[in-house]
PDB file of C-alpha atoms in Angstrom:
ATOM      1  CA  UNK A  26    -151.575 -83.343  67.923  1.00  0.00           C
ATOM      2  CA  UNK A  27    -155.212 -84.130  67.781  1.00  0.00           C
ATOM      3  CA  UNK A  28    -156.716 -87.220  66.387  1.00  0.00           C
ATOM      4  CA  UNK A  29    -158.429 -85.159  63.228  1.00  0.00           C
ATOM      5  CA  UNK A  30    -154.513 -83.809  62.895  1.00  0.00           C
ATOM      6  CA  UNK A  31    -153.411 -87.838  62.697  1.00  0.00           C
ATOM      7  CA  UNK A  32    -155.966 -88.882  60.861  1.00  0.00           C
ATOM      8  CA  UNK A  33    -155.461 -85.685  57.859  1.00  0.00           C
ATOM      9  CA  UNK A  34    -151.985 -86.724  58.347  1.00  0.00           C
ATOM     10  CA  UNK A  35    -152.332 -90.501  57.304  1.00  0.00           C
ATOM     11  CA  UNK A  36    -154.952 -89.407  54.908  1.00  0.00           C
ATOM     12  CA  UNK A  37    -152.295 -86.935  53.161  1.00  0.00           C
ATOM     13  CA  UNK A  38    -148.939 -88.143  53.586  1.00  0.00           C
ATOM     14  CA  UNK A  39    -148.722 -90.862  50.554  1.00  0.00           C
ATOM     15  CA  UNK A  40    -150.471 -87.786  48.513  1.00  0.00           C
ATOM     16  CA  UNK A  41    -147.845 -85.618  50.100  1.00  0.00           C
ATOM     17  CA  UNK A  42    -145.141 -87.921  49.523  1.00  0.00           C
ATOM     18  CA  UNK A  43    -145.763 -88.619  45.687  1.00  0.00           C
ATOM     19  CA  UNK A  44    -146.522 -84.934  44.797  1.00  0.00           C
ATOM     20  CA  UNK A  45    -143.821 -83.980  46.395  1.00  0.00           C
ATOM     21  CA  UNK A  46    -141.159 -85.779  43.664  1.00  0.00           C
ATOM     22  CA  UNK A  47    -138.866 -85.463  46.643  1.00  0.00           C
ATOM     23  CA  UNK A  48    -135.965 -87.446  44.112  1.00  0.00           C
ATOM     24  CA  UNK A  49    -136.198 -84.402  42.187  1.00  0.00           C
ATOM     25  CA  UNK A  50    -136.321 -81.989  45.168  1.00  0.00           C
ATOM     26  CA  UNK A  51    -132.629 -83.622  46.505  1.00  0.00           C
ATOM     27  CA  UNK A  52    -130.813 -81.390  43.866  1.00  0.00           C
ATOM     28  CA  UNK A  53    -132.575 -78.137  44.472  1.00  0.00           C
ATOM     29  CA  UNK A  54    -132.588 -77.519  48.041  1.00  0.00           C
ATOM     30  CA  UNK A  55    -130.904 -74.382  49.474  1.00  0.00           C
ATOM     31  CA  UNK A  56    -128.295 -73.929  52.038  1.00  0.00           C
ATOM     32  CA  UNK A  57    -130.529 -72.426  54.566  1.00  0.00           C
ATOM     33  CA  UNK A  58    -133.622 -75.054  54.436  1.00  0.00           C
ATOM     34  CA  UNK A  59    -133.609 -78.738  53.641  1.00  0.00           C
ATOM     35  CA  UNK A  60    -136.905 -80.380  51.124  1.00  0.00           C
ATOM     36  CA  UNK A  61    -139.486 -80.851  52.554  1.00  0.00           C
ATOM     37  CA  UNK A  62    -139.497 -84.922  51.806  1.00  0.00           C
ATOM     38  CA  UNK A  63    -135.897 -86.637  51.737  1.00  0.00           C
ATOM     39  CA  UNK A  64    -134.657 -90.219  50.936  1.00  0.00           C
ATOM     40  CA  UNK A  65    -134.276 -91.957  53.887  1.00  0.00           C
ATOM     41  CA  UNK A  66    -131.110 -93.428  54.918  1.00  0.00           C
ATOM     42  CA  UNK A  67    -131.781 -95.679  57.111  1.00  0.00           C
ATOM     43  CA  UNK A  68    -134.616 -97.334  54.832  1.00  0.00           C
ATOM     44  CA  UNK A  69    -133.237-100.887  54.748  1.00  0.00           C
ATOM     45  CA  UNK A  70    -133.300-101.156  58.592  1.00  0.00           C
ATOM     46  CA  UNK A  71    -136.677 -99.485  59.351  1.00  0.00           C
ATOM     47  CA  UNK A  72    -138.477-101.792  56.295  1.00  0.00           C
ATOM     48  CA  UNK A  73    -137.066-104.644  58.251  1.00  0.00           C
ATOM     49  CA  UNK A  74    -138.283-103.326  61.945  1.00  0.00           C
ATOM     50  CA  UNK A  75    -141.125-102.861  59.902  1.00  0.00           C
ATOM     51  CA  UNK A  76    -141.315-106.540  58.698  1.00  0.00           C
ATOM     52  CA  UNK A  77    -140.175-107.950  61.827  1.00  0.00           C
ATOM     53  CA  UNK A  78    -143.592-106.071  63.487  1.00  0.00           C
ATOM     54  CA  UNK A  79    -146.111-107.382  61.463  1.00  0.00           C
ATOM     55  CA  UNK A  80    -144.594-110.893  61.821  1.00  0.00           C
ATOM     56  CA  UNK A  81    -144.538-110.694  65.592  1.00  0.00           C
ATOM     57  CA  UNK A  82    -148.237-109.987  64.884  1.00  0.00           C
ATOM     58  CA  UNK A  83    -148.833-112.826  63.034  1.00  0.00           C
ATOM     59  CA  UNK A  84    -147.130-115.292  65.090  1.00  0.00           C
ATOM     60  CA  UNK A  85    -147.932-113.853  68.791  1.00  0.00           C
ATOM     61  CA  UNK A  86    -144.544-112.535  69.524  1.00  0.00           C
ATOM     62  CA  UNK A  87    -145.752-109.780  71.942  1.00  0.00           C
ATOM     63  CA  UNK A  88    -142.692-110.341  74.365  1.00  0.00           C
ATOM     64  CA  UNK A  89    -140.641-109.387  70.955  1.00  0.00           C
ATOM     65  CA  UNK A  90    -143.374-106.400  70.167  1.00  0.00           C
ATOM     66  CA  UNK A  91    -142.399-104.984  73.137  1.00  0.00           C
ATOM     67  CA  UNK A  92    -139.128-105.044  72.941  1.00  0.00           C
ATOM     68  CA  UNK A  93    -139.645-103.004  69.393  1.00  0.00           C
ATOM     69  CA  UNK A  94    -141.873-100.485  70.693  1.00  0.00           C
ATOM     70  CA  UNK A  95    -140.252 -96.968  71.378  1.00  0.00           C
ATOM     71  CA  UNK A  96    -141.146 -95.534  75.416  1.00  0.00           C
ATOM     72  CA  UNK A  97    -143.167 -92.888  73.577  1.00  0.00           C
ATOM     73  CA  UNK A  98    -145.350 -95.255  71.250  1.00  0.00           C
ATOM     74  CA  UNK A  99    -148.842 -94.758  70.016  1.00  0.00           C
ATOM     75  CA  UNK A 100    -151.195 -96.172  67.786  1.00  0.00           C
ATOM     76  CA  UNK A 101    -153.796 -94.200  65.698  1.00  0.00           C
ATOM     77  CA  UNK A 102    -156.436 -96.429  64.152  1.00  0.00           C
ATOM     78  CA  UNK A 103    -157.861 -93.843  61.774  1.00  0.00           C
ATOM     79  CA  UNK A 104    -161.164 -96.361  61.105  1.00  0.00           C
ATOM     80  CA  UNK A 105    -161.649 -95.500  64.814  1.00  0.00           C
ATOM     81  CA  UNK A 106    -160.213 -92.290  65.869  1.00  0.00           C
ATOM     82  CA  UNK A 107    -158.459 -94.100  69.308  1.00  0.00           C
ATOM     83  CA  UNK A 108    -155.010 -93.406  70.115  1.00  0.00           C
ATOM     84  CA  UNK A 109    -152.973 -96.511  71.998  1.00  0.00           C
ATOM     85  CA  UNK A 110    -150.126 -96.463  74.194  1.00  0.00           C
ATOM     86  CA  UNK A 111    -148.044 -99.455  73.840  1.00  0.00           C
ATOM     87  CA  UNK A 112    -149.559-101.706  76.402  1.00  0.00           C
ATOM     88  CA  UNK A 113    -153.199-100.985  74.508  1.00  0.00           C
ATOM     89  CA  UNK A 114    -151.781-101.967  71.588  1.00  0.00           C
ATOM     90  CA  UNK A 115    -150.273-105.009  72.699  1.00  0.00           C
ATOM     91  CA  UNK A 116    -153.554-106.058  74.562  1.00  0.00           C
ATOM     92  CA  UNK A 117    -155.129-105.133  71.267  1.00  0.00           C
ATOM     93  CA  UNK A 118    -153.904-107.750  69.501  1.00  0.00           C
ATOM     94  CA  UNK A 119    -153.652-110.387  71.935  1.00  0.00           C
ATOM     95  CA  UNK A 120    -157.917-109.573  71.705  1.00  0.00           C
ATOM     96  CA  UNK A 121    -157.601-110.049  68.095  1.00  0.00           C
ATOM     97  CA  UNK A 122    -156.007-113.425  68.460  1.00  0.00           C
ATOM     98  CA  UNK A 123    -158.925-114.630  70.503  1.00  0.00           C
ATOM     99  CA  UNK A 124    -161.155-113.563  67.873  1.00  0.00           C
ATOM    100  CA  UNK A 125    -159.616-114.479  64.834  1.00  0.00           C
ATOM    101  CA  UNK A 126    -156.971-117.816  63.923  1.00  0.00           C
ATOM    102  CA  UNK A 127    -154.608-117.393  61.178  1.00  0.00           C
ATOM    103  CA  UNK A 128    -153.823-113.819  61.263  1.00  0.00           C
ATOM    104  CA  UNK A 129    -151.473-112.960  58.408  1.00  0.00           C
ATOM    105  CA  UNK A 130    -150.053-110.033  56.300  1.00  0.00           C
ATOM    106  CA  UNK A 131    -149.574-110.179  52.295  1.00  0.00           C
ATOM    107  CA  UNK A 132    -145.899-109.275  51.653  1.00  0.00           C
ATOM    108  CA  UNK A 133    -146.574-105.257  51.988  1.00  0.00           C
ATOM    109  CA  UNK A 134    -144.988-102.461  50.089  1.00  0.00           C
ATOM    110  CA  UNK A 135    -143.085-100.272  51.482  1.00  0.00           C
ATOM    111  CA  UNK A 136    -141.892 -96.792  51.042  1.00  0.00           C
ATOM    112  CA  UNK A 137    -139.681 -94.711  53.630  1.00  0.00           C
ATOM    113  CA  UNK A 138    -138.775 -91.292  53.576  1.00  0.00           C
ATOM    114  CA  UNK A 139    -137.965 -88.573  56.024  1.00  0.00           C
ATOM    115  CA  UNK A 140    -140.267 -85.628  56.142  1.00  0.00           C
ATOM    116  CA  UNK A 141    -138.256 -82.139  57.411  1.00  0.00           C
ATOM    117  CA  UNK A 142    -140.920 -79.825  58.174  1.00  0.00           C
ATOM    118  CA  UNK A 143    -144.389 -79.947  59.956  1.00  0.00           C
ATOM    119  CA  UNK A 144    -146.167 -82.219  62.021  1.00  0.00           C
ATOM    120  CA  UNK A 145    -145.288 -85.115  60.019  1.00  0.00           C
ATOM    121  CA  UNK A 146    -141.583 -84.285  60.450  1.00  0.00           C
ATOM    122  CA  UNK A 147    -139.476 -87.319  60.987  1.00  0.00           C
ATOM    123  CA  UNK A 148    -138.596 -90.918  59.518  1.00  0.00           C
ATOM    124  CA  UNK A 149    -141.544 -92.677  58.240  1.00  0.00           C
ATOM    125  CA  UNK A 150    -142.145 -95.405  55.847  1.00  0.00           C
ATOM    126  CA  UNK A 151    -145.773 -96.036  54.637  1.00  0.00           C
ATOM    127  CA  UNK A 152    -147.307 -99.612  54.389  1.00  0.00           C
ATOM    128  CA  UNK A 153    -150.162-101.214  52.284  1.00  0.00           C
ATOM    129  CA  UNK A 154    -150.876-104.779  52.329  1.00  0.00           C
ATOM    130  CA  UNK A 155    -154.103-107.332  53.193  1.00  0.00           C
ATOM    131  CA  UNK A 156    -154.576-108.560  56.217  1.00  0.00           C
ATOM    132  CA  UNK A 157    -155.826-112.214  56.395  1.00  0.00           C
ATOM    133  CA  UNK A 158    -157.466-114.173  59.069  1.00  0.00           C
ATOM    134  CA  UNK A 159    -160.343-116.327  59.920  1.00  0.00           C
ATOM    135  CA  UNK A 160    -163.341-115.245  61.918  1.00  0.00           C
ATOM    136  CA  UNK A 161    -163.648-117.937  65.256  1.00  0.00           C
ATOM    137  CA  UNK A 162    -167.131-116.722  65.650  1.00  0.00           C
ATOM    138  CA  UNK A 163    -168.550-117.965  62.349  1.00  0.00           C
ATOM    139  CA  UNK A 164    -165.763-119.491  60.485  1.00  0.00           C
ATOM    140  CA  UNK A 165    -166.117-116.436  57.939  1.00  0.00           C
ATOM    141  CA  UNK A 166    -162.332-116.027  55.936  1.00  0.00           C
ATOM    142  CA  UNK A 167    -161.806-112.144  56.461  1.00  0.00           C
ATOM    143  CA  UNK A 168    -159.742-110.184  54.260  1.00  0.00           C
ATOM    144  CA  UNK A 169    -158.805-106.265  54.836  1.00  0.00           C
ATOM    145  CA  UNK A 170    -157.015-103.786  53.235  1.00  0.00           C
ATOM    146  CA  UNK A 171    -154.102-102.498  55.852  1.00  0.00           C
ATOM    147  CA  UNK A 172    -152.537 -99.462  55.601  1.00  0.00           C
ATOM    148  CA  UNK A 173    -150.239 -97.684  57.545  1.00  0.00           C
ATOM    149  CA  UNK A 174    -147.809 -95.161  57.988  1.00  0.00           C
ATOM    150  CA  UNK A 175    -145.239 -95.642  60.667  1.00  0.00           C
ATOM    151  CA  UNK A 176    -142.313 -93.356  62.492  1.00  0.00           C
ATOM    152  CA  UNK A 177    -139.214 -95.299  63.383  1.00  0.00           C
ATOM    153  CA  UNK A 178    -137.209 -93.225  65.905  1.00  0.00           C
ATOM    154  CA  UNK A 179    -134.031 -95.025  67.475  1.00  0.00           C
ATOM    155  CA  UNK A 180    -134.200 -98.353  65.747  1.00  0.00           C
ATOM    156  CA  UNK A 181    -138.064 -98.637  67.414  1.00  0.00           C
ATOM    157  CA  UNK A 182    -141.272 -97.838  66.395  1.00  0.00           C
ATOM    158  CA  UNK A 183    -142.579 -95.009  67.917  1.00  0.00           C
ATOM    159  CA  UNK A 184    -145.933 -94.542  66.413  1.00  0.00           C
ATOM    160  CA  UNK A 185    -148.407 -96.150  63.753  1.00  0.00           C
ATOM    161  CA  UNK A 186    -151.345 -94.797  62.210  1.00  0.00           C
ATOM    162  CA  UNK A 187    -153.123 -96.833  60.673  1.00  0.00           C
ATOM    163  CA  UNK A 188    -156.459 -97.437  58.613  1.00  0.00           C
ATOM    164  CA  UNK A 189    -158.354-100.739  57.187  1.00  0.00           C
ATOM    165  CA  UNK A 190    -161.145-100.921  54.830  1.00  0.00           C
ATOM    166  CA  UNK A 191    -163.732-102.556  57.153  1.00  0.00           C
ATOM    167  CA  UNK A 192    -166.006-105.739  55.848  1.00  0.00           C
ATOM    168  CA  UNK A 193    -169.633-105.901  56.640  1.00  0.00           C
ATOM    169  CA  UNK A 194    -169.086-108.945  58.806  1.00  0.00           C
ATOM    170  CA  UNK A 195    -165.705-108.224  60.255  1.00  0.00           C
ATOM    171  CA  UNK A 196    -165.180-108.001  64.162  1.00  0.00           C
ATOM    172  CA  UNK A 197    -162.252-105.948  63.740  1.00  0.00           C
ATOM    173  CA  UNK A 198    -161.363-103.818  66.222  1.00  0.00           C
TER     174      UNK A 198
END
């Protein structure tokens, strides 16, 4: 998949996701193919994999990141177009933390489903919250919008896309 695939993805899958009614979908599938959105059944866990990543963001806990990332991870940072293997990503944010102090995350909302067809297919709950944190450099309090969508695959995270509305005097990524 490309990075203008990932990024049309992000950009698409909440729309995707809402238009879809997929609730109302459930009831009138046929035998031979399933909706195209479903409820996802293992929501509780990944919103709390979910949870447990951005807090091991906040706090430094890239021994426990690791741990959480799938073999096959990768970051898209739409505001960018890069893609990150796990070890990026990690090194990422240990950058961040040299840049900013007080990195948080708002409690997010969260919404998982499982998409059946396409390039989207798979388990995927989609994120918004702010991201807080205060700029070393000039002391400046930042505060982004943070979105992302993210595949759990085997209890692990196996890939985030994500995108942030960028402030003029950010050093964000």
């Amino acid at each position: 998949m490309t990075n203008i695939q990932n990024s049309l993805a992000l950009a698409f899958l909440p729309g995707y996701l809402f238009s879809c009614q997929y609730e109302q979908q459930l009831n009138k599938s046929n035998e031979n193919e399933s909706p195209p959105v479903t409820q996802n059944p293992d929501e509780a866990s990944d919103q709390k994999l979910i949870r447990r990543y951005l807090e091991a963001i906040q706090l430094q806990g890239f021994e426990y990141l690791e741990e959480i990332l799938h073999p096959t991870f990768k970051c898209i940072n739409t505001n960018t177009d890069s893609i990150n293997n796990s070890k990026d990503e990690l090194e990422l944010w240990k950058s961040q933390h040299e840049k900013w102090k007080h990195i948080s995350f708002e409690e997010p909302t969260l919404k998982s489903i499982v998409v059946n067809r396409g390039i989207l297919k798979g388990k995927w709950t989609l994120v918004w919250t702010f991201l807080s944190a205060m700029d070393k450099r000039n002391l400046q309090p930042l505060k982004l919008d943070f979105h992302m969508a993210v595949k759990t695959e085997d209890n692990k995270i196996a890939e985030v896309q994500t995108w942030h509305k960028e402030e003029e005097h950010s050093t964000f990524f």
